[in-house]
Amino acid sequence: MKRVAVKFCGGCDPTYDRGEYFERIRAAARDLIEFVSLDEGGHEAVLIISGCQTACPREALEFEPSLKVVSLTDGDAEPGQVVENLLK
């Protein structure tokens, strides 16, 4: 099982329901991914879910170059495709 840290934006101006979208991603991941908080560490990838195109968390956080980072800003990406990308 792959460990993926999840980071949500602050939600100042969301254009879609970020929580509902994450639940669809979690359901698509089944038992292939363990989602953890960014603070827990030990993750192999990071999923950033921003509520708008500004994508504040992506700009504000720094990640090691070897870490896979998937940043979503509109909730349009198919959850199965997001999972596939995280597992690569």
PDB file of C-alpha atoms in Angstrom:
ATOM      1  CA  MET A   1       0.000   0.000   0.000  1.00  0.00           C
ATOM      2  CA  LYS A   2       1.346   3.402  -0.978  1.00  0.00           C
ATOM      3  CA  ARG A   3       1.296   6.242   1.595  1.00  0.00           C
ATOM      4  CA  VAL A   4       0.091   9.536   0.156  1.00  0.00           C
ATOM      5  CA  ALA A   5      -0.092  12.760   2.169  1.00  0.00           C
ATOM      6  CA  VAL A   6      -3.109  14.957   1.534  1.00  0.00           C
ATOM      7  CA  LYS A   7      -3.044  18.744   1.794  1.00  0.00           C
ATOM      8  CA  PHE A   8      -6.142  20.892   1.331  1.00  0.00           C
ATOM      9  CA  CYS A   9      -6.075  24.626   0.696  1.00  0.00           C
ATOM     10  CA  GLY A  10      -7.583  26.968   3.266  1.00  0.00           C
ATOM     11  CA  GLY A  11     -10.864  27.164   1.367  1.00  0.00           C
ATOM     12  CA  CYS A  12     -11.045  30.948   1.044  1.00  0.00           C
ATOM     13  CA  ASP A  13     -12.760  30.851  -2.370  1.00  0.00           C
ATOM     14  CA  PRO A  14     -13.536  27.242  -3.407  1.00  0.00           C
ATOM     15  CA  THR A  15     -15.314  26.627  -6.690  1.00  0.00           C
ATOM     16  CA  TYR A  16     -16.253  23.012  -5.863  1.00  0.00           C
ATOM     17  CA  ASP A  17     -16.695  20.701  -2.852  1.00  0.00           C
ATOM     18  CA  ARG A  18     -13.118  19.632  -2.106  1.00  0.00           C
ATOM     19  CA  GLY A  19     -14.112  17.175   0.613  1.00  0.00           C
ATOM     20  CA  GLU A  20     -16.603  15.350  -1.604  1.00  0.00           C
ATOM     21  CA  TYR A  21     -14.047  15.201  -4.402  1.00  0.00           C
ATOM     22  CA  PHE A  22     -11.451  13.723  -2.046  1.00  0.00           C
ATOM     23  CA  GLU A  23     -13.954  11.078  -0.918  1.00  0.00           C
ATOM     24  CA  ARG A  24     -14.413  10.061  -4.576  1.00  0.00           C
ATOM     25  CA  ILE A  25     -10.625   9.768  -4.937  1.00  0.00           C
ATOM     26  CA  ARG A  26     -10.409   7.740  -1.717  1.00  0.00           C
ATOM     27  CA  ALA A  27     -13.141   5.391  -2.957  1.00  0.00           C
ATOM     28  CA  ALA A  28     -11.326   4.937  -6.286  1.00  0.00           C
ATOM     29  CA  ALA A  29      -8.088   4.150  -4.433  1.00  0.00           C
ATOM     30  CA  ARG A  30      -9.737   1.309  -2.466  1.00  0.00           C
ATOM     31  CA  ASP A  31      -6.960  -0.383  -0.491  1.00  0.00           C
ATOM     32  CA  LEU A  32      -4.146   0.676  -2.837  1.00  0.00           C
ATOM     33  CA  ILE A  33      -3.399   3.969  -1.065  1.00  0.00           C
ATOM     34  CA  GLU A  34      -3.224   4.956   2.584  1.00  0.00           C
ATOM     35  CA  PHE A  35      -3.991   8.668   2.831  1.00  0.00           C
ATOM     36  CA  VAL A  36      -2.245  10.451   5.702  1.00  0.00           C
ATOM     37  CA  SER A  37      -1.740  14.041   6.796  1.00  0.00           C
ATOM     38  CA  LEU A  38       1.264  15.947   5.512  1.00  0.00           C
ATOM     39  CA  ASP A  39       2.573  16.227   9.088  1.00  0.00           C
ATOM     40  CA  GLU A  40       2.719  12.446   9.589  1.00  0.00           C
ATOM     41  CA  GLY A  41       5.674  11.945   7.263  1.00  0.00           C
ATOM     42  CA  GLY A  42       6.734   8.676   5.698  1.00  0.00           C
ATOM     43  CA  HIS A  43       4.712   9.362   2.576  1.00  0.00           C
ATOM     44  CA  GLU A  44       5.804   8.575  -0.966  1.00  0.00           C
ATOM     45  CA  ALA A  45       3.648  11.196  -2.692  1.00  0.00           C
ATOM     46  CA  VAL A  46       1.574  14.283  -1.928  1.00  0.00           C
ATOM     47  CA  LEU A  47      -1.935  15.056  -3.148  1.00  0.00           C
ATOM     48  CA  ILE A  48      -2.759  18.766  -2.998  1.00  0.00           C
ATOM     49  CA  ILE A  49      -6.427  19.659  -3.366  1.00  0.00           C
ATOM     50  CA  SER A  50      -6.970  23.376  -3.956  1.00  0.00           C
ATOM     51  CA  GLY A  51     -10.393  24.974  -4.283  1.00  0.00           C
ATOM     52  CA  CYS A  52      -9.425  27.322  -7.098  1.00  0.00           C
ATOM     53  CA  GLN A  53      -6.827  27.969  -9.777  1.00  0.00           C
ATOM     54  CA  THR A  54      -4.651  30.039  -7.418  1.00  0.00           C
ATOM     55  CA  ALA A  55      -3.422  26.791  -5.810  1.00  0.00           C
ATOM     56  CA  CYS A  56      -1.979  28.502  -2.723  1.00  0.00           C
ATOM     57  CA  PRO A  57      -0.621  25.319  -1.063  1.00  0.00           C
ATOM     58  CA  ARG A  58       1.382  24.411  -4.159  1.00  0.00           C
ATOM     59  CA  GLU A  59       3.025  27.817  -4.149  1.00  0.00           C
ATOM     60  CA  ALA A  60       3.545  28.030  -0.382  1.00  0.00           C
ATOM     61  CA  LEU A  61       5.008  24.575   0.276  1.00  0.00           C
ATOM     62  CA  GLU A  62       8.342  23.148  -0.780  1.00  0.00           C
ATOM     63  CA  PHE A  63       8.810  19.458  -1.503  1.00  0.00           C
ATOM     64  CA  GLU A  64      11.874  17.371  -2.172  1.00  0.00           C
ATOM     65  CA  PRO A  65      12.422  17.016  -5.930  1.00  0.00           C
ATOM     66  CA  SER A  66      12.197  13.222  -5.705  1.00  0.00           C
ATOM     67  CA  LEU A  67       8.706  13.344  -4.139  1.00  0.00           C
ATOM     68  CA  LYS A  68       5.746  12.887  -6.482  1.00  0.00           C
ATOM     69  CA  VAL A  69       3.342  15.824  -6.117  1.00  0.00           C
ATOM     70  CA  VAL A  70      -0.112  15.821  -7.701  1.00  0.00           C
ATOM     71  CA  SER A  71      -1.877  19.185  -7.505  1.00  0.00           C
ATOM     72  CA  LEU A  72      -5.590  19.480  -8.330  1.00  0.00           C
ATOM     73  CA  THR A  73      -7.402  22.792  -8.690  1.00  0.00           C
ATOM     74  CA  ASP A  74     -10.856  22.196 -10.158  1.00  0.00           C
ATOM     75  CA  GLY A  75     -12.269  18.788  -9.273  1.00  0.00           C
ATOM     76  CA  ASP A  76     -12.567  17.809 -12.929  1.00  0.00           C
ATOM     77  CA  ALA A  77      -9.900  15.100 -13.038  1.00  0.00           C
ATOM     78  CA  GLU A  78     -11.402  11.611 -13.004  1.00  0.00           C
ATOM     79  CA  PRO A  79     -10.736  10.082  -9.549  1.00  0.00           C
ATOM     80  CA  GLY A  80      -9.474   6.848 -11.108  1.00  0.00           C
ATOM     81  CA  GLN A  81      -6.948   8.794 -13.162  1.00  0.00           C
ATOM     82  CA  VAL A  82      -5.802  10.695 -10.048  1.00  0.00           C
ATOM     83  CA  VAL A  83      -5.235   7.383  -8.271  1.00  0.00           C
ATOM     84  CA  GLU A  84      -3.367   5.968 -11.268  1.00  0.00           C
ATOM     85  CA  ASN A  85      -1.131   9.052 -11.347  1.00  0.00           C
ATOM     86  CA  LEU A  86      -0.414   8.768  -7.615  1.00  0.00           C
ATOM     87  CA  LEU A  87       0.531   5.109  -7.970  1.00  0.00           C
ATOM     88  CA  LYS A  88       3.055   5.734 -10.768  1.00  0.00           C
TER      89      LYS A  88
END
